[in-house]
mmCIF file of C-alpha atoms in Angstrom:
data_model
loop_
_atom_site.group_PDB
_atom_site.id
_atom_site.type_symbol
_atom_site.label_atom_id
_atom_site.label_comp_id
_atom_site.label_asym_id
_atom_site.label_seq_id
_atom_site.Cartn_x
_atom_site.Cartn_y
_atom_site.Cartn_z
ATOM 1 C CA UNK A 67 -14.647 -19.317 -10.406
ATOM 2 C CA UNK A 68 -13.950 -21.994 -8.287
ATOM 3 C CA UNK A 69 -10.857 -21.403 -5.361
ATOM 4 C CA UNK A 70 -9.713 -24.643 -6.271
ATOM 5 C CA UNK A 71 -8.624 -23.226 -9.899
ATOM 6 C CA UNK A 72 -5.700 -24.928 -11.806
ATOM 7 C CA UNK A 73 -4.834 -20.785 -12.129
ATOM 8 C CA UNK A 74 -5.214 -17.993 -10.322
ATOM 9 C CA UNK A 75 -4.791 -14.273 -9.900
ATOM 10 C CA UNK A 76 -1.711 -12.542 -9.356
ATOM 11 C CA UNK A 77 -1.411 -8.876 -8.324
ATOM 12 C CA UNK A 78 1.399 -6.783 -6.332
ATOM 13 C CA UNK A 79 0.825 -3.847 -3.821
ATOM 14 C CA UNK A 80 3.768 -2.254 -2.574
ATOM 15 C CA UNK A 81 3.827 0.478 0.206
ATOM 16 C CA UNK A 82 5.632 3.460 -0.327
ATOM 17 C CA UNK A 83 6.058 7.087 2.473
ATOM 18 C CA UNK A 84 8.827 8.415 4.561
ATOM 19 C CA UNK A 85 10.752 6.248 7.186
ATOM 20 C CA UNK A 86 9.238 5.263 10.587
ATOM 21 C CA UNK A 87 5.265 6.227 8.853
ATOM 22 C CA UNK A 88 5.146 2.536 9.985
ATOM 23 C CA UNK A 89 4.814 0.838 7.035
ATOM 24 C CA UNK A 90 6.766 -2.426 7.789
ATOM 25 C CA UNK A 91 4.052 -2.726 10.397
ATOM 26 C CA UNK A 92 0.987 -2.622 8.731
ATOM 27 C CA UNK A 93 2.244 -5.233 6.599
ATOM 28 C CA UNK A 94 3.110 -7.213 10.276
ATOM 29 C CA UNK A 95 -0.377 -6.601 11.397
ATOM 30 C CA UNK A 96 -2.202 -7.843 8.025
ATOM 31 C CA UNK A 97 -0.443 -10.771 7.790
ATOM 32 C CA UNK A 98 -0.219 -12.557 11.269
ATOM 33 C CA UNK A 99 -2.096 -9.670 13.782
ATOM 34 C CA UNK A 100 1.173 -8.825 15.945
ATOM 35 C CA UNK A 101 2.865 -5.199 16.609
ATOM 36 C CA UNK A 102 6.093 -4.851 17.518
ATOM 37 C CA UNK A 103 6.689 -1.635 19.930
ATOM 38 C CA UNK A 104 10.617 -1.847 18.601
ATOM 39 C CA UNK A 105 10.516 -2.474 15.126
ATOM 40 C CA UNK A 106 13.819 -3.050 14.308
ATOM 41 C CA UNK A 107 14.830 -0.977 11.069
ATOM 42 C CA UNK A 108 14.190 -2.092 7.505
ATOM 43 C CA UNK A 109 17.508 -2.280 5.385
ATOM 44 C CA UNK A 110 16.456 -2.907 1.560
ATOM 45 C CA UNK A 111 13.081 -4.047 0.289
ATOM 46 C CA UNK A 112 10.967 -7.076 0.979
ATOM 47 C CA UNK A 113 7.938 -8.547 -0.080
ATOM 48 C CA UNK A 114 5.781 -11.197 1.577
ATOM 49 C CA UNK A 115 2.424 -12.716 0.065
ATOM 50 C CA UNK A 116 -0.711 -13.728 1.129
ATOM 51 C CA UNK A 117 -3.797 -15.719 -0.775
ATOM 52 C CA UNK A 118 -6.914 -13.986 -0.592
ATOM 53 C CA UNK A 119 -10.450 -14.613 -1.653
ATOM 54 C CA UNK A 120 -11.740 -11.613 -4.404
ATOM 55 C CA UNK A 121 -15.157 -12.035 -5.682
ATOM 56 C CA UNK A 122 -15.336 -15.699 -4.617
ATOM 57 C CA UNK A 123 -11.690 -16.327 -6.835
ATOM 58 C CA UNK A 124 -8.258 -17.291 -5.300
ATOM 59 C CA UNK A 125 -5.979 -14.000 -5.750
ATOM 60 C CA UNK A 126 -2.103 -14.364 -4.764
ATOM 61 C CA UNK A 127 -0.928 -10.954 -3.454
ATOM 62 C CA UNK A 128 1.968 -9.776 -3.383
ATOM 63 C CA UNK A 129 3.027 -6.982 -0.544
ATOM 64 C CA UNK A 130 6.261 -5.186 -1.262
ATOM 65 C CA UNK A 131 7.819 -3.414 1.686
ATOM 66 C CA UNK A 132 10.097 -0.517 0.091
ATOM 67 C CA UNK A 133 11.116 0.613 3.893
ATOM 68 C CA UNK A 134 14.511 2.535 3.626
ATOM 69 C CA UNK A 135 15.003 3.056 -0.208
ATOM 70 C CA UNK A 136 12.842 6.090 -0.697
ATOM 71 C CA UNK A 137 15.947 8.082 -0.717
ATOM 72 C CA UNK A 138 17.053 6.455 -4.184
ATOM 73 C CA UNK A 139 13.727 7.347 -6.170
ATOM 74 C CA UNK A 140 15.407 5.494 -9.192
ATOM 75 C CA UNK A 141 16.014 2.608 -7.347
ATOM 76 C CA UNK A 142 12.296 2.678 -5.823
ATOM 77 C CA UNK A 143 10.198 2.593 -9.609
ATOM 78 C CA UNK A 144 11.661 -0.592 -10.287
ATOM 79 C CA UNK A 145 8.918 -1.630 -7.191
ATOM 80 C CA UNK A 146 6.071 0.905 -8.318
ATOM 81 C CA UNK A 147 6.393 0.940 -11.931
ATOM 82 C CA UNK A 148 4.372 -2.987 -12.213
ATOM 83 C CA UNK A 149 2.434 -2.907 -8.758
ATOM 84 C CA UNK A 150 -1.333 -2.668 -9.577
ATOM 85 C CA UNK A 151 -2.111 -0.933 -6.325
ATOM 86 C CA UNK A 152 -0.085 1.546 -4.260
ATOM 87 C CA UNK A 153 -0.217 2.278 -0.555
ATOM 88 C CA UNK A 154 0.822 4.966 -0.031
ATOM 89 C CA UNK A 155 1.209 6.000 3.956
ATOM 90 C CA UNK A 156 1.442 9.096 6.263
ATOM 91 C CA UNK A 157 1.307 9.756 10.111
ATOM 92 C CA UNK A 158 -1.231 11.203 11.053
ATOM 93 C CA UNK A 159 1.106 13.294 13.937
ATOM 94 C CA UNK A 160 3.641 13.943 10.979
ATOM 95 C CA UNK A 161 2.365 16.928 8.592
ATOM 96 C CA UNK A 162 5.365 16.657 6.730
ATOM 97 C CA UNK A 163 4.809 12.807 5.993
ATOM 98 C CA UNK A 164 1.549 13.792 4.069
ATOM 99 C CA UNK A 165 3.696 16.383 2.019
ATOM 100 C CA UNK A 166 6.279 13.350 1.307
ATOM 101 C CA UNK A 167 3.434 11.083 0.601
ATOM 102 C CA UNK A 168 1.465 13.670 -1.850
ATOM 103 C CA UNK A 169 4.886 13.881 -4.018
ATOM 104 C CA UNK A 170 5.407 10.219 -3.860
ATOM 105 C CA UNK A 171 1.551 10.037 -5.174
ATOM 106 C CA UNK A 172 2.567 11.825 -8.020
ATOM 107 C CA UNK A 173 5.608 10.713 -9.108
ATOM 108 C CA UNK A 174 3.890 6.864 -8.909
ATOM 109 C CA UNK A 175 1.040 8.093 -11.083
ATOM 110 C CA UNK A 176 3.180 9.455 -14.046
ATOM 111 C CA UNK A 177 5.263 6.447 -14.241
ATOM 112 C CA UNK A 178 2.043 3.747 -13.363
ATOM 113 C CA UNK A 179 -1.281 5.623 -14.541
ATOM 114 C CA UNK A 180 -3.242 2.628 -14.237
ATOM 115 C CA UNK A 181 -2.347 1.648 -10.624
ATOM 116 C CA UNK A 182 -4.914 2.081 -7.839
ATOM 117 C CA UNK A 183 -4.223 4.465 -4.563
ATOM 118 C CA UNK A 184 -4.887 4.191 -0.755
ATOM 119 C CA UNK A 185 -3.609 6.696 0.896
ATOM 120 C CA UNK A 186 -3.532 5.789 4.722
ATOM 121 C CA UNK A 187 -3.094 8.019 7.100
ATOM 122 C CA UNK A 188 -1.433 5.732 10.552
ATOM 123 C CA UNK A 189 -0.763 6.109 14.160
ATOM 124 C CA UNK A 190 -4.068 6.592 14.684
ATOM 125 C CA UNK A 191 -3.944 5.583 17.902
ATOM 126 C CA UNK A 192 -2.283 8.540 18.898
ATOM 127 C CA UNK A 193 -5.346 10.268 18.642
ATOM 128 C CA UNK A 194 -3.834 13.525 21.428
ATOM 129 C CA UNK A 195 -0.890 14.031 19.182
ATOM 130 C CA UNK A 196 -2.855 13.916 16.048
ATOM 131 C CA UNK A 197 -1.963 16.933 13.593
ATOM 132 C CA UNK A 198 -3.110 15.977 9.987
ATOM 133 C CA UNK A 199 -6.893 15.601 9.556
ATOM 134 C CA UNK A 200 -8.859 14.010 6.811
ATOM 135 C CA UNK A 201 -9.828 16.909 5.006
ATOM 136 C CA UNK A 202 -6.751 18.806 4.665
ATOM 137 C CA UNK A 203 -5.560 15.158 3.369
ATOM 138 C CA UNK A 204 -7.876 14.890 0.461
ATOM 139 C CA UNK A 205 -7.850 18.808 -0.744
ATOM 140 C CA UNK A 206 -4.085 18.175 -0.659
ATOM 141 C CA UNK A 207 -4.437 14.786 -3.099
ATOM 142 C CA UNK A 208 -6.916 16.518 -4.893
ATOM 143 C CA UNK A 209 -4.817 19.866 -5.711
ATOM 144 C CA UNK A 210 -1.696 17.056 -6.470
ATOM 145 C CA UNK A 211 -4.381 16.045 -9.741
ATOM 146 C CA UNK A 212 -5.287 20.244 -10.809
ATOM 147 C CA UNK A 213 -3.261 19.511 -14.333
ATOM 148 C CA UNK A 214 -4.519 16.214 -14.848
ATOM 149 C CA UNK A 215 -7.389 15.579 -17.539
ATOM 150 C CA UNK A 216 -8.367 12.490 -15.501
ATOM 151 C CA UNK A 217 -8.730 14.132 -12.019
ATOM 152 C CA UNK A 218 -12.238 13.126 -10.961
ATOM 153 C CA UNK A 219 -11.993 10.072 -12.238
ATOM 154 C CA UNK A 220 -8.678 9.726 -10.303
ATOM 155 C CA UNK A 221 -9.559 11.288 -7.417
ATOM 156 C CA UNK A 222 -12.671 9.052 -7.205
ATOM 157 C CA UNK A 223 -10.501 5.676 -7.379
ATOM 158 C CA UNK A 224 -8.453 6.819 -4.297
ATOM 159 C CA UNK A 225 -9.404 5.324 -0.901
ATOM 160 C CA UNK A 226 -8.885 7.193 2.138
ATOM 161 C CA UNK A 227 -8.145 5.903 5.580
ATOM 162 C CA UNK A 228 -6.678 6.126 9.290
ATOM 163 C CA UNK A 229 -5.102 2.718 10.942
ATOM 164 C CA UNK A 230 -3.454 2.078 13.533
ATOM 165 C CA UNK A 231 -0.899 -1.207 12.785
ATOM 166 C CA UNK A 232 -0.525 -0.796 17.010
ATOM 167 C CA UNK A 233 -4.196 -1.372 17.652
ATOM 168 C CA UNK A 234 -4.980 -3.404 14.043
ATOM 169 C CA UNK A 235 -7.568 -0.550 13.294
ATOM 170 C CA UNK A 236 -8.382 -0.523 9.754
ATOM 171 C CA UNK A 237 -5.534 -2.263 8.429
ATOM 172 C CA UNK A 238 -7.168 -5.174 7.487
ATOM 173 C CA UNK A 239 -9.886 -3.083 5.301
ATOM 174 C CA UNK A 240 -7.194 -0.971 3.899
ATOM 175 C CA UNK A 241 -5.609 -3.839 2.176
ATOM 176 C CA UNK A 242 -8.703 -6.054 1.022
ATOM 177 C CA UNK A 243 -10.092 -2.893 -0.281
ATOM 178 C CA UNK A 244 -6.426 -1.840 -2.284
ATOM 179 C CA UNK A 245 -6.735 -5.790 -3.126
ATOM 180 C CA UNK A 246 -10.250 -5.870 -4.783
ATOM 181 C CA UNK A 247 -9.935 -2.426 -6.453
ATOM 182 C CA UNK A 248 -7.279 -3.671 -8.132
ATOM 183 C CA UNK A 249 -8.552 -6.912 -8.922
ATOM 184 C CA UNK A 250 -11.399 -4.527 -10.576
ATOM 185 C CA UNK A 251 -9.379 -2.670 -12.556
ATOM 186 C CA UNK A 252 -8.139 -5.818 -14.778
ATOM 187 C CA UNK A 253 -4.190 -4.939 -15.101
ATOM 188 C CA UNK A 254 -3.524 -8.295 -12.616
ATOM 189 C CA UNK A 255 -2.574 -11.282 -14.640
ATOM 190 C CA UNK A 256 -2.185 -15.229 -14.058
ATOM 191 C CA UNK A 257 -0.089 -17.885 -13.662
ATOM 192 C CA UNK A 258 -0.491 -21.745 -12.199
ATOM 193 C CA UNK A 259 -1.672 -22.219 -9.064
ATOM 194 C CA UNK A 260 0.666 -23.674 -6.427
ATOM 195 C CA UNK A 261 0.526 -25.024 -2.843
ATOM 196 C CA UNK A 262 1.563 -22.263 -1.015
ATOM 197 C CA UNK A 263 0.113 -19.743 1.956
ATOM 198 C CA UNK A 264 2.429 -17.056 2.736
ATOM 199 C CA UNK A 265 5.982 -16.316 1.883
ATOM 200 C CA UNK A 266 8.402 -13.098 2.891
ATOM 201 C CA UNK A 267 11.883 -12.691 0.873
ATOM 202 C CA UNK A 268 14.250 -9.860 1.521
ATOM 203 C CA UNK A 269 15.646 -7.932 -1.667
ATOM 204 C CA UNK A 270 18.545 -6.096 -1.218
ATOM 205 C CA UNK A 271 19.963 -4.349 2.267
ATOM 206 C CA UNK A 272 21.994 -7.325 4.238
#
């Protein structure tokens, strides 16, 4: 279809894992390239979007930025419950994060079955402090699915990854990847194109 469709695809990722995993980063570093050594801290959610070409079509995408309201797990659905893909982040220093993100993985996939994973594992810069490896990550995600009739088929639709939102490693890939697997799986829907590139609102917080 032509990128100059009266329409076009709409679909919403939103990032989910424990404070300071850098999350509000990664989305920094997809959408304009620049790290902030201070990140000041996220109060409430945000999103911003970005256009993006899937399989030669114009996709609007939305990126939700849940940073601080993983505490209230009610409060957090109302984000996951639509998205059609899920990021869900660890550091790769942190061996607790990847506990916090394999329950987060879970919870998301009884509430939104049809939503598709990336779990990313960041601060992979800080390769000498690195304590979680990418095997023990994907046994863990895999043992999360033992009761579930679908697990292969699950397990199969997860991507698996190490960034670093300091050094831009990766994070590009994980999202056009999230992006077009999602844009595979059919759940994203439509609406009239408008003239617009990218956007950021706040929701909630001050």
């Amino acid at each position: 279809m032509d990128l100059n469709s009266k329409t076009q695809l709409q679909l919403k990722i939103v990032l989910l894992g424990n404070a300071n995993v850098g999350k509000t980063s990664l989305i920094l570093n997809f959408m304009s390239g620049r790290f902030l050594e201070q990140q000041p801290n996220s109060s409430g959610a945000s999103y911003s979007f970005k256009l993006m070409a899937i399989k030669n079509e114009q996709v609007k995408v939305q990126i939700w930025d849940t940073a601080g309201q993983e505490r209230f797990s009610g409060f957090t659905s109302l984000y996951y419950r639509d998205a059609n893909g899920c990021m869900v982040v660890y550091d790769v220093t942190d061996p607790s994060s990847l506990q916090k993100s394999v329950e987060i993985f879970k919870t998301v996939l009884q509430v939104n079955p049809r939503a598709s994973f990336a779990v990313i594992g960041n601060k992979a810069d800080l390769q000498y402090e690195l304590s979680v490896n990418q095997t023990d990550v994907k046994a863990a995600f895999y043992q999360a699915l033992q009761d579930n009739i679908d697990r292969e088929k699950i397990f199969k639709r997860i991507q698996f990854l190490e960034t670093s939102a300091k050094l831009g490693t990766n994070v590009t890939q994980a999202f056009e990847h999230l992006a077009e697997q999602s844009v595979e799986a059919g759940s994203v829907h439509r609406e009239k194109q408008q003239d617009e590139g990218c956007f950021k609102k706040k929701k909630g917080g001050k």
